[in-house]
Amino acid sequence: MAIFKGAGVAIVTPFKENLEVNYDKLGELLEYQIENGTDSIVICGTTGEASTLTHEEHLECIRFTVEKVNKRIPVIAGTGSNSTDTAIYLSTEARKYGADGLLLVTPYYNKATQRGLKEHFTDIAKEVDLPIILYNVPGRTGCNLLPGTVASLVKEVDNIVGIKEASGNISQVASLMHLTQGDIDLYSGNDDQIVPLLSLGGIGVISVLSNIIPKETHDIVANFLEGNVTLSREQQLKYIPLIDALFCEVNPIPVKKAMNLLGFEVGGLRKPLTEMEPENTQKLVKAMQENGLKLI
């Protein structure tokens, strides 16, 4: 059984003015997501600025989220690392806290071979009895997890059950689904490709867009899975300009700006991320207003 079907939010990590993690605000965001139909919380992913959290902060965010959500919807913990030992440590701790699943990004910077990737994920999976979603985002990691490698992992490792595909390469995703014979839970990692990946057998999205319009993102997936493909496609296309604006600078710079414009008060960014450029802010504001979002 899949960890979830539908739209999972790759939730931001809110900061106080001094850039400490704002757990009170995180609690508010979690409630907002659940109230608006989000199907799963993905904590400490790219959007959550996990790369600049200390290990202690990283694990406390996972613990806090699991406790706050309290099994109302699944919580998936981002516990990937470019060090296999570190990923094992974070993953085993997340399991102790009660996470429902793990999201494991491909090792970044190291540029592991396909053999190295297979051994990396296999070693982690052996140490933790939780369902695992692989995360392929070569544009950020410099490392592409190829379909043959994924197919081998899914066949040989019982608790590797899914993949968040953010390569942007539809042909690669089609090859993946062919080689796995659909025996993998496919999630779009790109908000502008939700419907295309659903059409190849996907069951959901792990979304940045859900931070600001959770119900609408949920509906794109729900309508497709219920057979309302035309409506799902119309909704996907409607939000393309907004999605483009959310990625006109590196994620999560624009989505945090968008949330602050909406009054969520999620704070700033930890360096080396910096505030959004004025011209890009104008583009984001325009896209948000065109979609009827009320800015403060």
Coordinates of C-alpha atoms in Angstrom, one line a residue:
M1 CA 0.0 0.0 0.0
A2 CA 1.3 3.5 -0.9
I3 CA 2.4 5.8 1.9
F4 CA -0.1 8.3 0.4
K5 CA -1.9 9.2 -2.8
G6 CA -2.6 12.8 -3.8
A7 CA -0.6 16.0 -2.9
G8 CA 2.1 16.0 -0.3
V9 CA 3.4 19.3 0.7
A10 CA 7.2 19.9 0.8
I11 CA 6.7 22.2 3.7
V12 CA 8.9 25.2 4.4
T13 CA 10.7 25.6 7.7
P14 CA 9.6 28.9 9.2
F15 CA 12.3 31.0 11.0
K16 CA 12.1 33.7 13.7
E17 CA 13.7 37.0 13.1
N18 CA 17.0 35.7 14.5
L19 CA 16.7 32.7 12.1
E20 CA 16.0 30.1 14.8
V21 CA 13.4 27.6 13.8
N22 CA 9.9 28.9 14.7
Y23 CA 8.1 25.8 16.0
D24 CA 4.9 27.7 16.9
K25 CA 4.6 28.9 13.3
L26 CA 5.4 25.4 12.0
G27 CA 2.6 24.1 14.0
E28 CA 0.2 26.7 12.5
L29 CA 1.4 25.7 9.0
L30 CA 0.8 22.0 9.7
E31 CA -2.8 22.7 10.8
Y32 CA -3.4 24.9 7.8
Q33 CA -2.2 22.1 5.4
I34 CA -4.4 19.5 7.1
E35 CA -7.4 21.7 7.1
N36 CA -7.1 22.3 3.4
G37 CA -6.9 18.7 2.2
T38 CA -3.2 18.1 1.9
D39 CA -2.6 14.3 1.8
S40 CA 0.9 14.1 3.4
I41 CA 3.5 16.3 5.1
V42 CA 7.1 16.1 3.8
I43 CA 9.3 17.7 6.4
C44 CA 13.0 18.7 6.0
G45 CA 13.2 18.4 2.2
T46 CA 14.8 20.9 -0.1
T47 CA 11.9 23.4 0.4
G48 CA 12.4 23.0 4.2
E49 CA 16.1 24.2 3.9
A50 CA 17.3 21.0 5.4
S51 CA 20.8 21.7 4.0
T52 CA 21.3 24.5 6.5
L53 CA 19.6 22.9 9.5
T54 CA 21.9 21.4 12.1
H55 CA 21.3 17.7 12.8
E56 CA 19.6 18.6 16.1
E57 CA 17.3 21.1 14.3
H58 CA 16.6 18.6 11.5
L59 CA 15.6 15.9 13.9
E60 CA 13.6 18.2 16.2
C61 CA 11.6 19.4 13.1
I62 CA 10.8 15.8 12.3
R63 CA 9.9 14.9 15.9
F64 CA 7.7 18.1 16.3
T65 CA 5.9 17.4 13.0
V66 CA 5.1 13.8 13.8
E67 CA 3.8 14.7 17.2
K68 CA 1.7 17.6 15.9
V69 CA 0.2 15.8 13.0
N70 CA -0.6 12.8 15.3
K71 CA -1.3 10.3 12.5
R72 CA -4.0 12.5 10.9
I73 CA -2.1 12.2 7.6
P74 CA 1.2 10.5 6.9
V75 CA 4.5 12.3 7.7
I76 CA 7.4 11.7 5.5
A77 CA 10.8 12.7 6.8
G78 CA 13.5 13.9 4.5
T79 CA 16.6 12.1 5.8
G80 CA 18.9 12.0 2.7
S81 CA 22.5 13.0 2.8
N82 CA 25.6 12.8 0.6
S83 CA 27.1 10.6 3.4
T84 CA 25.6 7.1 3.7
D85 CA 26.3 7.0 7.4
T86 CA 24.7 10.3 8.0
A87 CA 21.6 9.3 6.1
I88 CA 21.4 6.1 8.1
Y89 CA 21.6 8.1 11.4
L90 CA 18.9 10.6 10.4
S91 CA 16.7 7.8 9.1
T92 CA 16.9 5.6 12.2
E93 CA 16.2 8.6 14.4
A94 CA 13.2 9.6 12.3
R95 CA 11.8 6.1 12.7
K96 CA 12.1 6.3 16.4
Y97 CA 10.1 9.5 16.3
G98 CA 7.3 7.7 14.4
A99 CA 7.7 9.0 10.9
D100 CA 5.5 7.1 8.4
G101 CA 8.1 7.1 5.6
L102 CA 11.4 8.5 4.4
L103 CA 12.4 10.7 1.5
L104 CA 15.9 10.0 0.4
V105 CA 17.6 12.3 -2.1
T106 CA 20.4 11.1 -4.2
P107 CA 23.8 12.0 -2.7
Y108 CA 24.8 15.5 -3.8
Y109 CA 28.2 16.7 -4.8
N110 CA 29.8 13.3 -4.6
K111 CA 28.4 12.3 -8.0
A112 CA 28.2 8.6 -7.1
T113 CA 28.1 6.0 -9.9
Q114 CA 24.9 4.0 -10.4
R115 CA 26.6 1.2 -8.4
G116 CA 27.3 3.6 -5.6
L117 CA 23.8 4.9 -5.7
K118 CA 22.4 1.3 -5.4
E119 CA 24.7 0.5 -2.5
H120 CA 23.9 3.8 -0.8
F121 CA 20.1 3.3 -0.8
T122 CA 20.3 -0.4 -0.1
D123 CA 22.5 0.2 3.0
I124 CA 20.0 2.7 4.4
A125 CA 17.0 0.6 3.6
K126 CA 18.5 -2.4 5.5
E127 CA 18.9 -0.3 8.7
V128 CA 15.3 1.0 8.9
D129 CA 12.0 -0.8 8.4
L130 CA 10.1 2.1 7.0
P131 CA 8.8 2.6 3.4
I132 CA 11.3 4.7 1.4
I133 CA 10.7 7.1 -1.4
L134 CA 13.7 7.9 -3.5
Y135 CA 14.2 11.4 -4.7
N136 CA 15.8 12.1 -8.1
V137 CA 16.6 15.7 -8.7
P138 CA 19.7 15.9 -10.9
G139 CA 19.4 19.6 -11.4
R140 CA 20.3 20.1 -7.8
T141 CA 22.5 17.1 -7.0
G142 CA 24.5 16.7 -10.1
C143 CA 23.5 13.0 -10.0
N144 CA 20.9 11.2 -12.1
L145 CA 19.3 8.1 -10.7
L146 CA 18.7 6.1 -13.9
P147 CA 15.6 3.9 -14.5
G148 CA 17.5 0.6 -14.6
T149 CA 19.0 1.4 -11.1
V150 CA 15.6 2.2 -9.7
A151 CA 14.1 -0.9 -11.2
S152 CA 16.8 -3.0 -9.6
L153 CA 16.4 -1.4 -6.2
V154 CA 12.6 -1.8 -6.2
K155 CA 12.9 -5.5 -7.2
E156 CA 15.6 -6.3 -4.6
V157 CA 14.8 -4.1 -1.6
D158 CA 11.3 -4.5 -0.1
N159 CA 11.0 -1.2 1.6
I160 CA 12.0 1.0 -1.3
V161 CA 8.5 1.6 -2.6
G162 CA 8.4 4.9 -4.4
I163 CA 10.2 7.7 -6.2
K164 CA 9.8 11.5 -6.4
E165 CA 10.9 12.2 -10.0
A166 CA 12.1 15.7 -10.6
S167 CA 14.4 15.1 -13.5
G168 CA 12.0 16.9 -15.8
N169 CA 12.7 14.2 -18.4
I170 CA 9.3 12.6 -19.3
S171 CA 11.1 10.0 -21.5
Q172 CA 13.1 8.9 -18.5
V173 CA 10.0 8.6 -16.4
A174 CA 8.3 6.5 -19.1
S175 CA 11.3 4.2 -19.2
L176 CA 11.2 3.9 -15.4
M177 CA 7.6 2.9 -15.4
H178 CA 8.2 0.4 -18.2
L179 CA 11.2 -1.2 -16.4
T180 CA 9.4 -1.4 -13.1
Q181 CA 6.2 -2.6 -14.8
G182 CA 4.4 0.1 -12.7
D183 CA 5.5 -1.6 -9.5
I184 CA 6.6 1.7 -7.9
D185 CA 4.7 4.6 -6.4
L186 CA 5.5 7.5 -8.7
Y187 CA 5.3 11.1 -7.5
S188 CA 5.9 14.2 -9.5
G189 CA 8.7 16.3 -8.1
N190 CA 7.8 19.2 -10.4
D191 CA 4.6 21.1 -10.0
D192 CA 4.4 21.9 -13.7
Q193 CA 4.4 18.2 -14.5
I194 CA 1.8 16.7 -12.2
V195 CA -0.7 15.6 -14.9
P196 CA 2.0 14.3 -17.3
L197 CA 3.4 12.0 -14.6
L198 CA -0.1 10.9 -13.4
S199 CA -0.7 9.9 -17.0
L200 CA 2.3 7.6 -16.8
G201 CA 1.0 5.9 -13.7
G202 CA 1.8 8.3 -11.0
I203 CA -0.2 8.6 -7.9
G204 CA 0.6 12.1 -6.6
V205 CA 3.0 15.0 -6.2
I206 CA 5.4 16.2 -3.6
S207 CA 4.7 19.8 -4.0
V208 CA 6.1 23.3 -3.4
L209 CA 2.9 24.9 -4.8
S210 CA 0.9 23.2 -2.0
N211 CA 2.5 25.6 0.5
I212 CA 0.3 28.4 -0.8
I213 CA -2.7 26.7 -2.5
P214 CA -3.0 23.3 -0.8
K215 CA -6.6 22.5 -1.7
E216 CA -6.1 23.4 -5.3
T217 CA -3.0 21.2 -5.6
H218 CA -4.8 18.3 -3.9
D219 CA -7.7 18.8 -6.4
I220 CA -5.4 18.5 -9.5
V221 CA -4.4 15.0 -8.4
A222 CA -7.8 13.9 -6.9
N223 CA -9.6 14.9 -10.1
F224 CA -7.2 12.9 -12.3
L225 CA -7.4 9.8 -10.1
E226 CA -11.2 10.0 -10.1
G227 CA -11.2 10.0 -13.9
N228 CA -11.9 13.8 -14.3
V229 CA -8.8 14.1 -16.5
T230 CA -10.0 17.1 -18.5
L231 CA -10.7 19.1 -15.3
S232 CA -7.4 18.0 -13.8
R233 CA -5.5 19.2 -17.0
E234 CA -7.4 22.5 -16.9
Q235 CA -6.3 23.1 -13.3
Q236 CA -2.7 22.1 -14.1
L237 CA -2.5 24.6 -17.0
K238 CA -4.3 27.4 -15.0
Y239 CA -1.5 27.4 -12.4
I240 CA 1.5 27.3 -14.8
P241 CA 2.3 31.0 -14.6
L242 CA 2.1 30.9 -10.8
I243 CA 4.4 27.8 -10.8
D244 CA 6.8 29.5 -13.1
A245 CA 6.9 32.5 -10.7
L246 CA 7.6 30.1 -7.8
F247 CA 10.6 28.8 -9.5
C248 CA 12.0 32.0 -11.1
E249 CA 14.7 31.9 -8.4
V250 CA 16.0 28.9 -6.6
N251 CA 13.5 27.1 -4.3
P252 CA 12.5 28.0 -1.6
I253 CA 13.3 31.7 -2.1
P254 CA 10.1 32.5 -4.0
V255 CA 7.7 30.3 -2.0
K256 CA 8.8 31.8 1.3
K257 CA 8.3 35.3 -0.3
A258 CA 4.9 34.2 -1.4
M259 CA 3.9 32.9 2.0
N260 CA 5.1 36.1 3.6
L261 CA 3.1 38.1 1.1
L262 CA 0.0 36.1 2.1
G263 CA 0.6 36.9 5.8
F264 CA 2.0 33.5 6.9
E265 CA 5.1 35.2 8.5
V266 CA 7.5 32.3 7.8
G267 CA 10.5 34.5 8.2
G268 CA 13.6 34.8 6.1
L269 CA 16.2 32.4 4.6
R270 CA 19.5 31.1 5.9
K271 CA 22.5 31.9 3.8
P272 CA 23.7 31.3 1.2
L273 CA 20.0 31.8 0.2
T274 CA 19.1 35.5 -0.1
E275 CA 16.0 37.5 -0.4
M276 CA 14.2 37.6 -3.8
E277 CA 15.2 40.2 -6.3
P278 CA 12.7 43.0 -6.8
E279 CA 12.0 42.3 -10.4
N280 CA 11.2 38.7 -9.6
T281 CA 9.1 39.7 -6.6
Q282 CA 7.0 41.8 -9.0
K283 CA 6.6 38.8 -11.3
L284 CA 5.5 36.6 -8.3
V285 CA 3.0 39.3 -7.1
K286 CA 1.5 39.5 -10.5
A287 CA 1.0 35.8 -10.8
M288 CA -0.5 35.5 -7.3
Q289 CA -2.9 38.3 -7.9
E290 CA -4.0 36.8 -11.3
N291 CA -4.9 33.7 -9.4
G292 CA -7.0 35.6 -6.9
L293 CA -4.7 35.3 -3.9
K294 CA -5.1 38.1 -1.4
L295 CA -1.8 39.7 -0.5
I296 CA -1.3 41.7 2.7

